[in-house]
XYZ file of C-alpha atoms in Angstrom:
701
model
C 34.776 -29.482 68.522
C 33.169 -26.048 68.842
C 35.861 -24.852 71.268
C 38.677 -26.001 68.964
C 37.424 -25.394 65.424
C 38.772 -22.354 63.560
C 38.246 -20.721 60.184
C 40.759 -22.149 57.694
C 41.113 -25.534 59.440
C 40.648 -28.774 57.496
C 37.899 -31.156 58.566
C 36.567 -34.538 57.422
C 32.963 -34.737 56.222
C 31.058 -37.888 55.274
C 29.111 -38.153 52.004
C 26.974 -41.282 51.742
C 27.794 -44.507 53.545
C 31.378 -45.013 52.467
C 32.819 -41.800 51.081
C 34.607 -39.223 53.166
C 36.149 -36.016 51.881
C 38.294 -33.139 53.118
C 36.636 -29.772 53.621
C 37.937 -26.390 54.737
C 36.056 -24.344 57.336
C 35.313 -20.939 55.816
C 32.918 -19.615 58.495
C 31.889 -20.587 62.018
C 28.281 -19.516 62.744
C 25.008 -20.571 64.364
C 22.652 -20.321 61.375
C 21.454 -23.762 60.235
C 21.338 -24.199 56.457
C 18.009 -24.252 54.679
C 17.146 -26.031 51.434
C 19.629 -28.894 51.862
C 20.707 -31.374 54.486
C 23.824 -30.411 56.416
C 26.687 -32.885 56.582
C 28.228 -33.517 59.982
C 31.917 -32.964 60.594
C 33.475 -36.281 61.586
C 36.915 -35.102 62.569
C 39.007 -31.943 62.914
C 42.398 -32.321 61.190
C 44.155 -29.094 62.233
C 44.644 -27.486 65.629
C 45.935 -24.425 63.802
C 44.440 -23.424 60.399
C 46.379 -24.388 57.265
C 44.376 -21.957 55.091
C 44.417 -18.217 55.865
C 41.551 -15.728 55.728
C 43.324 -13.947 52.847
C 43.346 -17.209 50.881
C 39.633 -17.849 51.427
C 38.805 -14.362 50.093
C 41.106 -14.926 47.106
C 39.578 -18.351 46.368
C 36.082 -16.802 46.399
C 37.215 -14.114 43.944
C 38.826 -16.715 41.633
C 35.654 -18.844 41.673
C 33.518 -15.829 40.750
C 35.830 -14.283 38.155
C 36.859 -17.503 36.384
C 33.349 -19.019 36.539
C 33.861 -22.191 38.566
C 32.998 -23.538 42.017
C 35.106 -22.737 45.065
C 35.612 -26.506 45.487
C 37.401 -26.617 42.109
C 39.648 -23.760 43.273
C 40.449 -25.538 46.551
C 41.194 -28.755 44.703
C 43.877 -27.017 42.620
C 45.117 -24.759 45.424
C 45.793 -27.363 48.119
C 48.593 -29.877 47.491
C 47.029 -33.338 47.309
C 49.145 -34.294 50.340
C 46.809 -32.068 52.407
C 43.689 -33.809 51.087
C 42.383 -36.949 52.772
C 41.768 -40.216 50.948
C 39.293 -42.789 52.157
C 39.865 -46.473 51.672
C 37.494 -49.250 52.688
C 39.014 -51.872 54.980
C 37.627 -55.177 56.255
C 38.143 -56.605 59.737
C 36.844 -59.730 61.533
C 33.747 -59.215 63.675
C 34.686 -60.558 67.163
C 30.973 -61.129 67.984
C 30.510 -63.555 65.059
C 30.018 -67.177 66.169
C 28.105 -68.993 63.419
C 30.805 -70.682 61.324
C 28.290 -73.328 60.219
C 26.432 -70.826 58.001
C 29.558 -70.080 55.925
C 30.559 -71.743 52.663
C 34.086 -73.269 52.399
C 35.241 -70.251 50.271
C 33.857 -67.801 52.868
C 35.550 -69.709 55.705
C 38.917 -69.552 53.909
C 38.597 -65.816 53.318
C 37.453 -65.174 56.903
C 40.506 -67.033 58.246
C 42.706 -64.782 56.088
C 41.012 -61.670 57.550
C 41.075 -63.040 61.134
C 44.847 -63.695 60.949
C 45.480 -59.977 60.359
C 44.287 -56.808 62.055
C 42.466 -55.536 58.938
C 42.794 -55.747 55.153
C 41.809 -53.546 52.219
C 39.794 -54.826 49.236
C 42.952 -54.649 47.150
C 45.039 -56.637 49.659
C 42.362 -59.369 49.852
C 42.420 -59.660 46.066
C 46.174 -60.354 46.165
C 45.953 -62.812 49.079
C 43.202 -65.039 47.678
C 42.839 -66.898 44.425
C 39.111 -66.167 44.437
C 37.964 -64.281 41.344
C 34.736 -63.187 43.037
C 36.366 -61.643 46.123
C 33.923 -58.681 46.072
C 30.906 -61.021 46.080
C 32.398 -63.014 48.987
C 32.989 -59.844 51.041
C 29.419 -58.736 50.316
C 28.144 -62.142 51.527
C 30.329 -62.090 54.677
C 29.097 -58.569 55.448
C 25.466 -59.668 55.077
C 26.133 -62.599 57.478
C 27.817 -60.117 59.909
C 31.060 -62.097 59.886
C 33.121 -59.015 58.999
C 32.978 -55.273 59.623
C 33.659 -52.914 56.729
C 34.980 -49.524 57.825
C 36.568 -46.440 56.331
C 40.223 -45.969 57.114
C 41.087 -42.319 56.772
C 44.716 -41.783 55.974
C 46.491 -38.495 55.521
C 48.705 -38.556 52.443
C 51.377 -36.231 53.785
C 54.041 -38.055 55.743
C 56.941 -36.121 57.274
C 60.417 -37.341 56.337
C 61.827 -39.410 59.201
C 65.552 -40.134 59.596
C 66.804 -42.901 61.896
C 69.847 -41.916 63.936
C 72.100 -43.479 66.563
C 74.094 -41.960 69.411
C 76.194 -43.127 72.330
C 74.297 -43.815 75.538
C 74.835 -40.816 77.866
C 76.569 -43.049 80.471
C 79.216 -44.083 77.906
C 80.282 -40.569 76.848
C 82.552 -39.662 79.847
C 84.460 -42.982 79.682
C 84.755 -43.216 75.904
C 88.499 -44.079 75.931
C 87.955 -46.962 78.377
C 85.011 -48.157 76.273
C 87.192 -48.378 73.147
C 89.863 -50.344 75.071
C 87.228 -52.738 76.429
C 86.253 -53.615 72.833
C 89.780 -54.772 71.819
C 88.554 -58.344 71.303
C 85.428 -57.225 69.390
C 87.282 -55.503 66.534
C 84.152 -54.989 64.395
C 82.321 -53.259 67.245
C 85.379 -51.124 67.962
C 85.408 -50.024 64.302
C 81.767 -48.884 64.568
C 82.566 -46.754 67.650
C 85.645 -45.258 65.925
C 83.557 -44.485 62.826
C 80.988 -42.693 65.013
C 83.725 -40.644 66.722
C 85.196 -39.608 63.345
C 81.864 -37.862 62.591
C 80.833 -36.912 66.156
C 83.974 -36.101 68.215
C 82.335 -36.377 71.668
C 85.757 -36.685 73.324
C 86.314 -32.986 72.526
C 82.696 -31.772 72.854
C 80.225 -34.108 74.694
C 77.256 -31.862 73.660
C 77.616 -33.056 70.034
C 76.381 -36.506 71.079
C 72.780 -35.308 71.420
C 72.414 -34.806 67.634
C 73.821 -38.280 66.926
C 74.599 -39.684 63.455
C 72.358 -41.027 60.686
C 72.283 -44.834 60.496
C 72.657 -44.560 56.717
C 76.256 -43.323 57.236
C 77.209 -46.782 58.548
C 75.268 -48.527 55.766
C 77.217 -46.602 53.089
C 80.577 -47.744 54.502
C 81.349 -51.299 53.323
C 83.993 -51.679 56.061
C 81.408 -51.299 58.840
C 79.479 -54.389 59.974
C 75.709 -53.969 60.437
C 75.645 -56.895 62.924
C 78.334 -55.133 65.008
C 76.145 -51.997 65.181
C 73.116 -54.131 66.189
C 75.217 -55.771 68.961
C 76.209 -52.347 70.331
C 72.522 -51.324 70.336
C 71.569 -54.516 72.233
C 74.355 -53.912 74.798
C 73.018 -50.385 75.390
C 76.297 -48.739 74.265
C 74.416 -47.080 71.395
C 70.774 -45.977 71.337
C 68.555 -45.486 68.304
C 66.150 -42.535 67.819
C 64.180 -40.821 65.034
C 64.024 -37.180 63.939
C 61.792 -35.351 61.450
C 63.866 -33.515 58.838
C 63.256 -31.218 55.866
C 62.950 -32.830 52.423
C 64.986 -30.013 50.898
C 68.730 -29.871 50.773
C 69.970 -27.914 53.734
C 71.594 -24.736 52.489
C 74.838 -23.933 54.279
C 74.769 -20.659 56.166
C 76.873 -18.797 53.610
C 77.760 -15.149 54.019
C 75.198 -13.157 52.049
C 76.392 -12.102 48.627
C 76.200 -8.340 48.268
C 74.370 -7.033 45.190
C 75.910 -3.887 43.752
C 73.667 -2.070 41.326
C 74.952 -0.207 38.279
C 73.881 3.398 37.751
C 71.024 2.287 35.430
C 69.837 -0.370 37.883
C 69.976 2.054 40.820
C 67.952 4.582 38.831
C 65.323 1.935 37.916
C 65.102 0.764 41.547
C 64.584 4.334 42.821
C 61.897 5.005 40.197
C 60.042 1.791 41.141
C 60.059 2.713 44.858
C 58.915 6.224 43.975
C 55.969 4.851 41.933
C 55.048 2.502 44.799
C 54.174 5.610 46.847
C 51.141 6.229 44.616
C 50.655 3.063 42.478
C 50.047 -0.534 43.533
C 51.436 -1.995 40.282
C 54.601 -0.987 38.404
C 55.754 -2.340 35.015
C 59.530 -2.670 34.562
C 60.247 -2.736 30.819
C 63.922 -3.667 30.479
C 65.523 -5.064 27.313
C 66.961 -8.617 27.430
C 70.220 -8.672 29.390
C 69.617 -5.267 31.059
C 70.019 -6.757 34.562
C 66.403 -6.825 35.792
C 67.163 -9.730 38.166
C 69.593 -7.603 40.238
C 66.889 -4.933 40.582
C 64.449 -7.612 41.781
C 66.984 -8.909 44.341
C 67.572 -5.380 45.670
C 63.809 -4.815 46.117
C 63.320 -8.265 47.717
C 66.066 -7.503 50.260
C 64.390 -4.223 51.187
C 60.972 -5.883 51.589
C 62.416 -8.659 53.794
C 64.276 -6.126 55.941
C 60.931 -4.347 56.458
C 59.496 -7.629 57.850
C 57.312 -8.494 54.816
C 56.933 -11.719 52.861
C 57.829 -11.785 49.147
C 56.541 -13.934 46.272
C 58.633 -14.121 43.078
C 56.698 -15.694 40.192
C 58.327 -17.250 37.126
C 56.495 -18.667 34.098
C 58.445 -21.933 33.717
C 60.205 -24.491 35.893
C 63.104 -24.160 33.430
C 63.652 -20.621 34.702
C 63.541 -21.549 38.378
C 66.583 -23.793 37.902
C 68.976 -21.022 36.954
C 67.518 -18.114 38.915
C 67.186 -20.152 42.131
C 70.932 -20.861 42.063
C 71.576 -17.095 41.919
C 69.016 -16.293 44.618
C 70.324 -18.998 46.998
C 73.687 -17.234 47.098
C 71.908 -14.128 48.370
C 69.031 -15.403 50.535
C 70.172 -18.865 51.700
C 67.574 -20.841 53.679
C 65.120 -17.928 54.003
C 63.909 -18.891 50.536
C 61.414 -21.589 49.540
C 60.777 -23.019 46.050
C 57.342 -24.193 44.856
C 56.518 -25.879 41.564
C 54.708 -28.861 40.058
C 57.804 -31.059 39.588
C 58.004 -31.334 43.390
C 56.423 -34.378 45.032
C 53.269 -33.917 47.126
C 55.258 -34.226 50.335
C 57.712 -31.536 49.238
C 54.873 -29.155 48.351
C 53.152 -29.761 51.694
C 56.433 -28.981 53.422
C 56.762 -25.638 51.618
C 53.103 -24.854 52.455
C 53.680 -25.542 56.168
C 56.957 -23.589 56.204
C 55.178 -20.521 54.766
C 52.416 -20.807 57.436
C 55.017 -21.147 60.210
C 57.081 -18.218 58.907
C 60.211 -20.245 58.094
C 60.028 -19.148 54.437
C 59.479 -15.421 54.125
C 60.466 -15.454 50.462
C 59.145 -17.976 47.919
C 60.101 -18.487 44.267
C 57.498 -20.372 42.292
C 55.492 -20.943 39.142
C 51.803 -20.001 38.739
C 50.463 -22.345 41.468
C 52.530 -20.433 44.079
C 49.769 -17.759 44.161
C 47.780 -20.242 46.286
C 50.348 -20.368 49.126
C 49.222 -19.253 52.629
C 50.937 -15.858 52.979
C 49.895 -13.653 55.869
C 52.412 -10.735 55.743
C 52.823 -10.325 51.987
C 54.515 -7.045 51.019
C 55.784 -7.546 47.456
C 54.963 -9.764 44.470
C 57.328 -9.845 41.481
C 55.938 -11.333 38.247
C 58.941 -11.936 35.979
C 58.361 -12.335 32.200
C 54.799 -11.148 32.885
C 53.801 -11.496 29.203
C 54.212 -15.283 29.221
C 51.244 -17.481 28.273
C 52.452 -20.085 30.821
C 50.871 -17.957 33.581
C 47.457 -18.922 32.206
C 45.940 -22.277 33.203
C 43.697 -23.711 30.495
C 42.590 -27.019 32.056
C 41.191 -27.990 34.480
C 39.173 -25.226 36.204
C 39.968 -22.697 37.565
C 41.255 -21.293 34.259
C 43.170 -18.531 36.010
C 45.952 -16.194 34.929
C 48.523 -16.077 37.757
C 49.625 -12.537 36.805
C 46.072 -11.189 37.256
C 45.460 -13.284 40.384
C 48.726 -11.902 41.836
C 47.447 -8.317 41.371
C 44.146 -9.144 43.144
C 46.054 -11.044 45.843
C 48.324 -8.029 46.439
C 45.211 -5.833 46.811
C 43.899 -8.098 49.603
C 47.256 -7.903 51.431
C 47.834 -4.194 50.623
C 51.064 -5.316 48.959
C 52.835 -3.987 45.842
C 53.296 -5.752 42.485
C 56.232 -5.408 40.103
C 55.663 -6.774 36.583
C 58.889 -7.308 34.624
C 59.472 -8.043 30.936
C 61.623 -7.188 27.929
C 58.480 -7.525 25.789
C 55.447 -6.647 27.959
C 51.957 -7.864 27.097
C 49.853 -5.330 25.195
C 47.421 -5.148 28.131
C 50.106 -4.351 30.735
C 51.865 -1.770 28.536
C 48.498 -0.139 27.738
C 47.710 0.125 31.488
C 51.182 1.607 32.073
C 50.840 4.152 29.229
C 47.375 5.155 30.435
C 48.675 5.793 33.971
C 46.967 2.875 35.733
C 50.396 1.292 36.391
C 53.738 2.974 36.931
C 56.214 2.530 34.040
C 60.007 2.195 34.467
C 62.256 1.437 31.459
C 65.829 0.102 31.093
C 67.248 0.485 27.588
C 70.890 -0.631 28.014
C 72.379 -4.083 28.512
C 74.184 -4.895 31.760
C 77.961 -4.403 31.683
C 77.793 -2.535 28.347
C 77.199 -5.806 26.444
C 76.049 -4.947 22.939
C 72.787 -6.157 21.438
C 73.194 -9.045 18.998
C 73.512 -8.527 15.249
C 70.487 -9.752 13.261
C 70.660 -11.549 9.926
C 67.418 -12.197 8.005
C 67.886 -15.214 5.715
C 65.608 -15.449 2.655
C 64.752 -19.166 2.454
C 62.924 -18.728 -0.895
C 66.096 -17.410 -2.525
C 68.158 -20.173 -0.866
C 65.799 -22.866 -2.187
C 65.895 -21.405 -5.718
C 69.700 -21.489 -5.641
C 69.599 -25.011 -4.099
C 71.676 -23.922 -1.127
C 69.369 -25.336 1.564
C 70.653 -28.384 3.467
C 67.389 -30.027 4.565
C 65.846 -27.321 6.840
C 69.149 -25.397 7.237
C 70.085 -22.434 5.038
C 73.711 -22.224 3.898
C 74.184 -19.078 6.058
C 72.982 -20.799 9.248
C 74.975 -23.965 8.458
C 78.220 -21.964 7.966
C 77.722 -19.991 11.182
C 77.120 -23.188 13.163
C 80.244 -24.791 11.657
C 82.334 -21.688 12.459
C 80.949 -21.524 16.008
C 81.798 -25.180 16.641
C 85.349 -24.586 15.399
C 85.701 -21.581 17.740
C 84.518 -23.633 20.740
C 81.443 -21.454 21.248
C 77.837 -22.498 21.842
C 74.719 -22.173 19.695
C 70.976 -22.258 20.366
C 68.434 -23.303 17.718
C 64.786 -22.434 18.217
C 61.825 -24.217 16.618
C 58.511 -23.829 18.400
C 57.265 -27.303 17.544
C 58.320 -30.542 19.216
C 58.323 -34.008 17.697
C 59.860 -35.090 14.393
C 57.234 -33.590 12.074
C 53.816 -31.959 12.612
C 51.914 -34.638 10.687
C 51.961 -37.444 8.122
C 50.304 -37.042 4.712
C 49.489 -39.493 1.928
C 50.817 -38.226 -1.410
C 48.119 -40.155 -3.307
C 44.835 -39.222 -1.567
C 45.983 -36.335 0.711
C 44.983 -38.225 3.924
C 46.405 -36.540 7.058
C 46.990 -38.295 10.415
C 44.399 -36.911 12.872
C 43.415 -37.591 16.497
C 39.951 -39.169 16.715
C 39.366 -37.382 20.071
C 40.421 -33.858 19.116
C 40.387 -33.689 15.281
C 43.868 -32.111 15.292
C 46.831 -33.533 13.413
C 48.889 -36.203 15.183
C 52.570 -35.309 15.552
C 55.117 -37.897 14.409
C 57.755 -38.797 17.036
C 60.469 -40.806 15.317
C 62.464 -41.984 18.358
C 59.341 -43.392 20.029
C 58.069 -44.620 16.609
C 54.556 -43.337 17.248
C 52.012 -40.631 16.453
C 50.990 -38.444 19.403
C 48.229 -35.930 20.031
C 49.691 -32.901 21.832
C 46.210 -31.995 23.157
C 44.829 -35.153 24.800
C 47.915 -37.423 24.877
C 46.441 -40.104 22.564
C 49.145 -42.310 20.983
C 49.053 -44.755 18.091
C 51.436 -46.718 15.893
C 52.818 -45.217 12.692
C 50.906 -46.669 9.701
C 53.043 -48.399 7.048
C 50.451 -47.659 4.374
C 47.725 -45.025 4.079
C 44.697 -46.141 6.162
C 42.437 -44.387 3.621
C 43.669 -45.641 0.238
C 46.360 -48.213 1.062
C 49.172 -46.319 -0.707
C 52.721 -46.747 0.731
C 53.470 -43.079 -0.124
C 52.943 -41.726 3.413
C 55.423 -38.892 4.026
C 56.302 -36.540 6.896
C 55.321 -32.880 6.464
C 57.139 -30.004 8.168
C 59.636 -30.418 10.998
C 59.978 -30.244 14.767
C 62.843 -30.189 17.258
C 63.408 -33.950 17.001
C 63.987 -33.740 13.231
C 66.397 -30.794 13.616
C 68.361 -32.736 16.242
C 68.514 -35.687 13.843
C 69.779 -33.564 10.944
C 72.403 -31.863 13.130
C 73.805 -35.274 14.144
C 74.312 -36.019 10.434
C 75.855 -32.592 9.586
C 78.096 -32.376 12.681
C 78.737 -35.958 13.890
C 81.332 -34.851 16.476
C 79.204 -32.052 17.983
C 77.512 -32.534 21.358
C 73.837 -31.864 20.637
C 70.973 -31.770 23.135
C 67.231 -31.218 22.704
C 65.177 -29.295 25.286
C 61.416 -29.667 24.926
C 58.512 -31.248 26.791
C 59.605 -34.749 25.708
C 63.163 -34.480 27.084
C 62.286 -32.672 30.335
C 59.522 -34.840 31.813
C 61.750 -36.251 34.566
C 61.979 -34.305 37.843
C 65.546 -32.988 37.445
C 65.824 -33.096 33.641
C 65.705 -29.277 33.235
C 68.417 -28.870 35.833
C 70.661 -31.432 34.155
C 70.364 -29.933 30.653
C 70.920 -26.373 31.895
C 73.899 -27.428 34.045
C 75.450 -29.312 31.110
C 74.991 -26.299 28.827
C 76.417 -23.887 31.423
C 79.468 -26.115 31.928
C 80.140 -26.316 28.174
C 79.197 -30.002 27.827
C 76.714 -29.161 25.036
C 77.702 -27.412 21.801
C 74.255 -26.959 20.237
C 70.984 -26.768 22.175
C 67.819 -27.306 20.105
C 64.576 -26.336 21.800
C 61.036 -25.016 21.862
C 59.909 -21.846 23.665
C 61.407 -23.230 26.908
C 64.815 -21.938 25.814
C 63.497 -18.411 25.192
C 62.617 -17.552 28.775
C 65.169 -15.628 30.800
C 68.038 -18.135 30.659
C 71.485 -16.579 30.907
C 74.459 -18.268 29.185
C 77.784 -16.481 28.669
C 79.182 -18.537 25.818
C 76.254 -18.402 23.352
C 77.213 -16.435 20.263
C 74.770 -17.806 17.657
C 71.000 -18.148 17.882
C 69.150 -19.660 14.916
C 65.374 -19.273 14.489
C 63.346 -21.550 12.192
C 59.868 -21.010 10.800
C 59.395 -17.392 11.928
C 56.610 -17.002 9.328
C 54.394 -19.647 10.964
C 54.510 -17.714 14.252
C 53.744 -14.375 12.591
C 50.854 -15.720 10.461
C 49.235 -17.870 13.135
C 45.418 -17.385 12.947
C 44.966 -15.602 16.294
C 44.604 -11.911 17.132
C 47.648 -12.004 19.460
C 49.905 -13.557 16.769
C 51.879 -10.341 16.028
C 52.451 -9.620 19.721
C 53.401 -13.247 20.523
C 55.749 -13.533 17.529
C 57.543 -10.306 18.521
C 57.861 -11.515 22.115
C 59.109 -14.962 21.149
C 61.643 -13.734 18.564
C 62.946 -10.982 20.876
C 63.230 -13.312 23.880
C 65.107 -16.022 21.953
C 67.377 -13.386 20.405
C 68.170 -12.130 23.911
C 70.025 -15.392 24.700
C 72.874 -14.361 22.309
C 75.904 -12.205 23.077
C 75.385 -11.543 26.785
C 79.079 -10.760 27.332
C 80.559 -7.372 26.517
C 83.589 -8.912 24.721
C 81.539 -11.356 22.634
C 78.736 -9.867 20.503
C 76.184 -12.423 19.350
C 74.439 -13.143 16.057
C 70.783 -13.986 15.545
C 69.890 -15.702 12.268
C 66.188 -15.728 11.354
C 65.058 -17.960 8.488
C 62.019 -16.469 6.689
C 60.353 -16.587 3.279
C 59.652 -12.815 3.517
C 62.497 -10.772 5.092
C 60.729 -7.485 4.221
C 57.725 -7.953 6.529
C 57.374 -5.115 9.019
C 57.321 -7.152 12.221
C 60.757 -8.634 11.468
C 62.144 -5.137 10.946
C 60.825 -4.147 14.398
C 62.480 -7.253 15.926
C 65.807 -6.420 14.231
C 65.658 -2.837 15.565
C 64.504 -4.002 19.038
C 61.629 -1.546 18.617
C 58.940 -2.734 21.037
C 57.326 0.710 21.103
C 57.015 0.747 17.285
C 55.361 -2.698 17.326
C 53.020 -1.578 20.135
C 51.982 1.651 18.350
C 51.045 -0.275 15.184
C 49.314 -3.134 16.972
C 47.294 -1.020 19.441
C 45.588 0.758 16.500
C 44.581 -2.661 15.074
C 43.266 -3.772 18.469
C 41.221 -0.574 18.818
C 39.791 -0.868 15.280
C 38.565 -4.428 15.858
C 37.636 -4.014 19.556
C 40.158 -6.609 20.784
C 41.795 -6.585 24.264
C 42.813 -4.342 25.994
C 39.700 -2.491 24.699
C 37.412 -5.433 25.442
C 37.383 -8.734 27.328
């Protein structure tokens, strides 16, 4: 292998007698290791490396900085479709000739193995009624009746499509062929169907591409036996092609992006900063048109021959932004996120290596892709906590990894946000990053009007309807009557945060994590949002036996339930982790909301991130106080970001100003005043003094 092996190629290495694992070559050298036994390479998987030198350097940095092994980094970085699995298989030993030493059970099992080429442990378990199949295999192995071997199988399988086409000899005389099939009407129909999709009579060259067999299967009027007869006669021939798993994007004319004066100014300032700075922070208020600036910069980078990575914090965001980007970039663009299957992720990986995708939109794991000509990285909503991975290792922050990655490639980084993180804004103010600001909304749309609702006063006057103040209820009712849409934000999923016994004060807790179990009414269970533990809802208190077990607080599920009671004719949808687990669930909810099929969308922080809906004129925010008073040093910053981002979903059209209604027990608190005024700088100036006084980040790590 020494002539063929290259740095970055995958190889198979054996550990112990039965286990094989995938490794990546990071250096080819002639120095034997000392202090441990070297493992031999069994097989080379790649003629051309699937991991670049830039990636190996980045993985080493991640392992060092985030305190983990490089193997843990590789395990997260490579799609599992590129990692090899080993599976023990059993086959008959052709040299075995001592049937008399076998028991009747062993003979029966050996016959089963002999009748097939080879079988896995699992397959043997299904085929035999023997409970002790493992013991039998062990005995047969000891008697040398069978051979146990490792079958190495690569998980990634390209997508194969079966096609048919006319035999080349039949193409010139196609009219005569149709006439000759007058008595075989079914076969004639198959040929006519083929010609309706592939008109070879007008252009014989079209025949080479053929037609998918599935086209005939979908048509109930076409006989499968007639198609098989034509294949047997040699009139048609069958062949296979490898195709992309992603929907082919039609070659549309590129949509031209025209920047407003403000956007043009921001774009010029960013390019000017890139002359002297590697990182620039774009601080643009919600709805200021940052995406158009990004598109303009991406186009320029691609025209210069560079690759571009556009990072987003949530899959929810990719749904809407990808639709906009496809209109501009077509099939030059790849998409990479965790809702894709392994095979789809492998395909994106290989397309980046081969240069088919020069521009990729993805969530945090996209920083691991094998770029070789990277020129620009855009980190949208750079303040988002979703960029940080908490479990398992490596516990990396994709924003920070992107900056290191850009340094390796000598690329530039643009961080964008309406509410930047304290660290990024501090670096920008201190001159480490460039700072560009956009203070006006796109198309002269006005900022929404804020209404702070005092829930204490409402409760005293008995105006509250469950969790809804009278002001919020009236605005929702008016909005429904006007045919406009509303968004309600509560940053807690489930029906209620926990159950409590009114007699002994028992609270439902997870025995693994010691955190309260959230009550999910529709599933009729208690769930731990940390470890996933589930249990049935107790009818009586497990501690004292009292039936007075009540729900405390409320989540998105409870709000959805109450809305159905208040507005029975409204179309209400919930958007949280529970409703978006399926692969295309985000897409479906967002499409329905965009098309006006949903009147009220209730959601967690997913709905706060960069989504753009024209018809939303009311945004309601519950439980603002819990966010502000959360026991964490970033609580003020996070609350400001969350409230500002959710508020930014309202009134994004110039002719339709929006309203943001915030329910709070203390409308006078300073942070809420800053949110109402849209005063990020005021919040930053107050908070940075606190951080400095207590030696919190960005003054420490």
